[in-house]
PDB file of C-alpha atoms in Angstrom:
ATOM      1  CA  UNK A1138      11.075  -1.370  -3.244  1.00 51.00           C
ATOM      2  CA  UNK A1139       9.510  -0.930  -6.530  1.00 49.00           C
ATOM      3  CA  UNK A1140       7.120   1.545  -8.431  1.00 50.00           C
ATOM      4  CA  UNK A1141       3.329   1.003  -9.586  1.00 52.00           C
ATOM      5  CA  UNK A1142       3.082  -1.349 -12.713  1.00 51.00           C
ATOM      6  CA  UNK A1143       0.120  -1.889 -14.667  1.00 51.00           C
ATOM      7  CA  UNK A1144      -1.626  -5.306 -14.890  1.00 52.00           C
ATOM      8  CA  UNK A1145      -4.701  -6.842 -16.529  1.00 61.00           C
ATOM      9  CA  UNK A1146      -5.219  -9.164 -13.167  1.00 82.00           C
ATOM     10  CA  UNK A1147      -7.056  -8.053 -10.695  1.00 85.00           C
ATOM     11  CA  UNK A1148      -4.649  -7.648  -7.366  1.00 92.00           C
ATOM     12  CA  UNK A1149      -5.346  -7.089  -4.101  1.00 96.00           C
ATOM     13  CA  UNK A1150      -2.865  -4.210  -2.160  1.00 97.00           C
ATOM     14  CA  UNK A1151      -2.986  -3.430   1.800  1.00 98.00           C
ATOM     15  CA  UNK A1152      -1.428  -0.006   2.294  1.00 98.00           C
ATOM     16  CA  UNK A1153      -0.406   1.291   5.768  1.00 98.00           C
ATOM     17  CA  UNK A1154      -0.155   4.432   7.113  1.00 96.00           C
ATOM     18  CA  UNK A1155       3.120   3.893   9.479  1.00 95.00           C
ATOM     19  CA  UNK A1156       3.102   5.534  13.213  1.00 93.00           C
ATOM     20  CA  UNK A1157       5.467   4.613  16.382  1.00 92.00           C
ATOM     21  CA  UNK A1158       2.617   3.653  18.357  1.00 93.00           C
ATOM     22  CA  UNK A1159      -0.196   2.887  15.507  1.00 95.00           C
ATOM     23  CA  UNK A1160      -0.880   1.912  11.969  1.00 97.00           C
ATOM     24  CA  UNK A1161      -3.534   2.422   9.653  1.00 97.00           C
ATOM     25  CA  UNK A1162      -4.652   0.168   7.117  1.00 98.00           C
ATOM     26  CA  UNK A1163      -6.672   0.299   4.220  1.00 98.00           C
ATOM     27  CA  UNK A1164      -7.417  -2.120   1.354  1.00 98.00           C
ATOM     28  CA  UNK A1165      -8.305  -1.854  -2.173  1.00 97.00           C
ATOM     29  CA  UNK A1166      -7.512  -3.191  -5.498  1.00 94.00           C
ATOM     30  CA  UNK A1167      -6.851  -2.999  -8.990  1.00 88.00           C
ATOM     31  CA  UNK A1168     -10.384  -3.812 -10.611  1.00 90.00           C
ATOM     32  CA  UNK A1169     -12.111  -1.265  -8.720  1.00 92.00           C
ATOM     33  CA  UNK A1170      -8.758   1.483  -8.429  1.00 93.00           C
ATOM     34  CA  UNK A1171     -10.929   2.374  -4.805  1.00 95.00           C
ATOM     35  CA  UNK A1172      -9.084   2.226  -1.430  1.00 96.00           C
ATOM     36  CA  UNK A1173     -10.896   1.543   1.647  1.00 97.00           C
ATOM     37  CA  UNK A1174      -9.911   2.079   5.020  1.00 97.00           C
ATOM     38  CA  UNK A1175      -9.642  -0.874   6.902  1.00 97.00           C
ATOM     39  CA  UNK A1176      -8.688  -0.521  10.596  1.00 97.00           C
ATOM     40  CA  UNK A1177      -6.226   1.324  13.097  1.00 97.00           C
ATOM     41  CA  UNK A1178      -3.516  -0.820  14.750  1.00 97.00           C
ATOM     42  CA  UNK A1179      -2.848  -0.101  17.938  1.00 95.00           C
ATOM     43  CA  UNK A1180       0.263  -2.453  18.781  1.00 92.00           C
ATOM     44  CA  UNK A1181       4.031  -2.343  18.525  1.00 89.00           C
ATOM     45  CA  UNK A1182       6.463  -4.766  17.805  1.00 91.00           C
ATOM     46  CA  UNK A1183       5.947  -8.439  17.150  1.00 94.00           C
ATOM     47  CA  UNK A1184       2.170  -7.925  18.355  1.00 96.00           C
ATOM     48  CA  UNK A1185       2.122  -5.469  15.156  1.00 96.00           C
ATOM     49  CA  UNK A1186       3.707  -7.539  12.598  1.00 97.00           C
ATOM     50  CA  UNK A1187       1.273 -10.523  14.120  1.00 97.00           C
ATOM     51  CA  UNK A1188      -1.546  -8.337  13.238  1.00 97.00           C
ATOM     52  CA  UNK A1189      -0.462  -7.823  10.344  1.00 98.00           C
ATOM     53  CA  UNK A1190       0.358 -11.144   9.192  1.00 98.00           C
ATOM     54  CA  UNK A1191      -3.253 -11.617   9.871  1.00 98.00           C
ATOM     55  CA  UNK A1192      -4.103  -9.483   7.451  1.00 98.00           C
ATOM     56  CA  UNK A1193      -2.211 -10.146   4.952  1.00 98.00           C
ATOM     57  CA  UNK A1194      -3.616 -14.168   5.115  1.00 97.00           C
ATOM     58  CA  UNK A1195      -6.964 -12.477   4.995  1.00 97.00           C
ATOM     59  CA  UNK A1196      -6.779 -10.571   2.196  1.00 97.00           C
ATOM     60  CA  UNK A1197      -3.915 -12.384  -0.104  1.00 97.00           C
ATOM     61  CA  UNK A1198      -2.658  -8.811  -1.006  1.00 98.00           C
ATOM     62  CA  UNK A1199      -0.240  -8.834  -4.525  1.00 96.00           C
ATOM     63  CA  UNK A1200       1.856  -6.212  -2.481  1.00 97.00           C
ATOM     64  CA  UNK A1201       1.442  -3.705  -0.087  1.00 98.00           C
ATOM     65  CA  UNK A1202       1.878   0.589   0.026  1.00 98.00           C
ATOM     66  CA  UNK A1203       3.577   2.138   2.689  1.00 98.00           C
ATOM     67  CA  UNK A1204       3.472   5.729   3.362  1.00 95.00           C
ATOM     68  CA  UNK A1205       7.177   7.558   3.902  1.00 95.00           C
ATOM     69  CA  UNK A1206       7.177  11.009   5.472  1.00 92.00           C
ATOM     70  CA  UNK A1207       8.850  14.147   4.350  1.00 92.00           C
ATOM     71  CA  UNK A1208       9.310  17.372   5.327  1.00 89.00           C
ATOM     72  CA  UNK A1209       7.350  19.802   3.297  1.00 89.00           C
ATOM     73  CA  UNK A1210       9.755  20.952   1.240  1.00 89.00           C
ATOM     74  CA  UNK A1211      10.436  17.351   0.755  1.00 88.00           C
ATOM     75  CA  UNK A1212      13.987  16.788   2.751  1.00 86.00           C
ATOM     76  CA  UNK A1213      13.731  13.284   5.080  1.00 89.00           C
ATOM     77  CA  UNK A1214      13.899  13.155   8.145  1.00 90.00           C
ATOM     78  CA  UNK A1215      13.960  10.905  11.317  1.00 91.00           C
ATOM     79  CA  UNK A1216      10.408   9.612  10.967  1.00 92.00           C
ATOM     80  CA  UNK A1217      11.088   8.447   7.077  1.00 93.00           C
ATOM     81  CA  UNK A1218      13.853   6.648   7.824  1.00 95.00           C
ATOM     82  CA  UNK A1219      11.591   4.285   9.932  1.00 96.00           C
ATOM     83  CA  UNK A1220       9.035   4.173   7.469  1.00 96.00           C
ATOM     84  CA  UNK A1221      11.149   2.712   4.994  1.00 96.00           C
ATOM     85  CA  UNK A1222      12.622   0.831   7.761  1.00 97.00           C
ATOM     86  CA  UNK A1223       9.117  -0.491   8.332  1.00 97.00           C
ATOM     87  CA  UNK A1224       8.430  -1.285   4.654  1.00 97.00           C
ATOM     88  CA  UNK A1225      11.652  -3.640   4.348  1.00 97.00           C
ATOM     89  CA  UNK A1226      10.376  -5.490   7.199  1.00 97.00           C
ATOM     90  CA  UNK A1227       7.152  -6.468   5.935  1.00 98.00           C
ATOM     91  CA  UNK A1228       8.744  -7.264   3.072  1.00 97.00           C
ATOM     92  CA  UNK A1229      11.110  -9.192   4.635  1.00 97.00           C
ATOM     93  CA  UNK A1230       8.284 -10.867   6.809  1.00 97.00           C
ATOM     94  CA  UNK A1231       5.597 -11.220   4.276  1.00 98.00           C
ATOM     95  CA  UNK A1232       8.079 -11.991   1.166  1.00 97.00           C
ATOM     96  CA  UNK A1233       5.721  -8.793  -0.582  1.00 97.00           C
ATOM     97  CA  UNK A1234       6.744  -6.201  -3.115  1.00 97.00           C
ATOM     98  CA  UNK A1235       6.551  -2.943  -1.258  1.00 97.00           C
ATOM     99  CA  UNK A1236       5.574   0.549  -2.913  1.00 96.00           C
ATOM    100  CA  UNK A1237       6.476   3.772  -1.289  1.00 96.00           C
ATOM    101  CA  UNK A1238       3.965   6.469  -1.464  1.00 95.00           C
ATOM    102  CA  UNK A1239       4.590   9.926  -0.290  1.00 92.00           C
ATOM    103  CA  UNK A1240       2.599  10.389   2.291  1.00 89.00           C
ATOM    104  CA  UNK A1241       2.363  14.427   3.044  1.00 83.00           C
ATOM    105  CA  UNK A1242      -0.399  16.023   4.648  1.00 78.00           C
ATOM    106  CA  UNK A1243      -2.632  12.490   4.072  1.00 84.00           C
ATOM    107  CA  UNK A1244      -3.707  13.036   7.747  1.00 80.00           C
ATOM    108  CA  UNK A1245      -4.801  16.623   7.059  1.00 80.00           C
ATOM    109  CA  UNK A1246      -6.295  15.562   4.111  1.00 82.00           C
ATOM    110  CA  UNK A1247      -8.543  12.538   6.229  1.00 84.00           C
ATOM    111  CA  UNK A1248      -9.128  15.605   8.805  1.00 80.00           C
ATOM    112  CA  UNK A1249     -10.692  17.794   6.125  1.00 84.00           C
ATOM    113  CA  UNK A1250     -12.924  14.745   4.840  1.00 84.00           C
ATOM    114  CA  UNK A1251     -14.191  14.020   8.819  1.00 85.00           C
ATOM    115  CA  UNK A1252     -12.945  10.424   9.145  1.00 87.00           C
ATOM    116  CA  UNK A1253     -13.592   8.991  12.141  1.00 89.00           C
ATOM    117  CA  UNK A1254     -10.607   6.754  12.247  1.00 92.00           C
ATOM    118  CA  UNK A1255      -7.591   9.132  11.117  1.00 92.00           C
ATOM    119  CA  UNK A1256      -4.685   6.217  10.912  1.00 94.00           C
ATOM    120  CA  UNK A1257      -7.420   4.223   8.256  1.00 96.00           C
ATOM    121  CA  UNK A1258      -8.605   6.790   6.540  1.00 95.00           C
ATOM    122  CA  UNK A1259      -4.552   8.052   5.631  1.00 95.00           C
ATOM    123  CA  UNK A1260      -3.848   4.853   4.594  1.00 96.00           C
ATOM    124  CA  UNK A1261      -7.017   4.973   2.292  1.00 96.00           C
ATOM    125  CA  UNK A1262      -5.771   8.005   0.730  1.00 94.00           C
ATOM    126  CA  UNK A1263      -1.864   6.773   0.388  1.00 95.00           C
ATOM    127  CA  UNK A1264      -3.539   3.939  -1.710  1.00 96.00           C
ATOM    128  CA  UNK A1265      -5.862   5.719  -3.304  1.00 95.00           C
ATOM    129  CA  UNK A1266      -2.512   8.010  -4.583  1.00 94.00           C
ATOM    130  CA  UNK A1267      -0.738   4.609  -5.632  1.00 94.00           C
ATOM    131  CA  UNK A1268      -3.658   3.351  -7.728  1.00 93.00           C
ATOM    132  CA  UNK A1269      -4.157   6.899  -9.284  1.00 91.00           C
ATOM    133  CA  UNK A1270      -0.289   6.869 -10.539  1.00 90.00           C
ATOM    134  CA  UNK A1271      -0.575   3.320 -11.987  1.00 82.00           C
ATOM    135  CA  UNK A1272      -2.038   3.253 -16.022  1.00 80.00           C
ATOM    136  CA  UNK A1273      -4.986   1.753 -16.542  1.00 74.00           C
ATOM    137  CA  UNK A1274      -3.916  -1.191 -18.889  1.00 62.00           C
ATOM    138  CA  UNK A1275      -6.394  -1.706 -21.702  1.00 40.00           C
ATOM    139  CA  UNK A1276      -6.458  -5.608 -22.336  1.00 41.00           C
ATOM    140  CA  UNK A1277      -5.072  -6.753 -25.589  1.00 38.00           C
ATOM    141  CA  UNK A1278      -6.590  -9.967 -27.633  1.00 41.00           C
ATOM    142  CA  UNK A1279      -3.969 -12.119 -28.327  1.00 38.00           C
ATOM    143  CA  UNK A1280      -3.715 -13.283 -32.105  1.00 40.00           C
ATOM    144  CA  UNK A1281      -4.753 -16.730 -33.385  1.00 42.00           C
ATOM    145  CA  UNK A1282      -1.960 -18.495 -34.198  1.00 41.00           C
ATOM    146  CA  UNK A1283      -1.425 -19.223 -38.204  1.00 39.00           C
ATOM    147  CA  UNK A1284      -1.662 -22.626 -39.184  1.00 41.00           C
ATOM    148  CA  UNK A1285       2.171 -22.385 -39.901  1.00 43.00           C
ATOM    149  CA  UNK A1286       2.801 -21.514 -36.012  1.00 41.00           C
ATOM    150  CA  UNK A1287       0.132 -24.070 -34.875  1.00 37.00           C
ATOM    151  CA  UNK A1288       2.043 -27.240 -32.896  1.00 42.00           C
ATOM    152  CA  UNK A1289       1.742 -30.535 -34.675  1.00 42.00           C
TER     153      UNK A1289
END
């Protein structure tokens, strides 16, 4: 799994918001630096990942965010494990570069701002976290080539 990068494309990113028995997901990309949540899903298994898979035709992400648990004084525990767990496979599945975000107190964070839809809205904010840490890249004008460097 690798860490944000910054790009002059515009990309697409899914982010999820992991749970046993549901995930949020949330959408958002690189132009715009906004996430929004998308939807809860409320399905385990190969239901999930088919879900999923839906999504990810749908929106064409460039990779996807997970959110990994931690304690709070930022030891794992049994519920990260899975998260990363979770991450490889839709990797594995979806043949996706997968980010980890840290995703502490994102649902007490989506309590504080009322969201209707808790699982969404936490995956909103792990992407909005993601996008914050990547550098806005400043596009650079390539040269003209000299006429000693032109082809012939």
């Amino acid at each position: 799994m690798t860490g944000p990068t910054p790009s002059s494309a515009v990309r697409t990113f899914l982010a999820f918001d992991y749970g046993l028995k549901r995930v949020g997901v949330a959408t958002g990309n690189s132009f715009t630096r906004q996430a929004q949540p998308l939807q809860t899903i409320a399905a385990e298994g190969d239901a999930r990942f088919a879900r999923i898979g839906q999504l990810v035709s749908e929106w064409q992400p460039a990779a996807l965010v997970v959110g990994v648990p931690y304690h709070p004084d930022g030891a794992e525990h049994e519920n990260t494990l899975r998260a990363r767990k979770f991450g490889r496979q839709l990797s594995g599945r979806f043949h996706l570069p997968v980010h980890e975000v840290d995703e502490r107190y994102s649902t007490t964070e989506a309590k504080s701002f009322g969201a209707r839809d808790l699982d969404a809205a936490s995956a909103a904010i792990l992407l909005q976290q993601f996008f914050d840490a990547i550098p806005v890249a400043t596009p650079v004008a390539t040269p003209a080539a000299t006429p000693s460097e032109r082809p012939e």
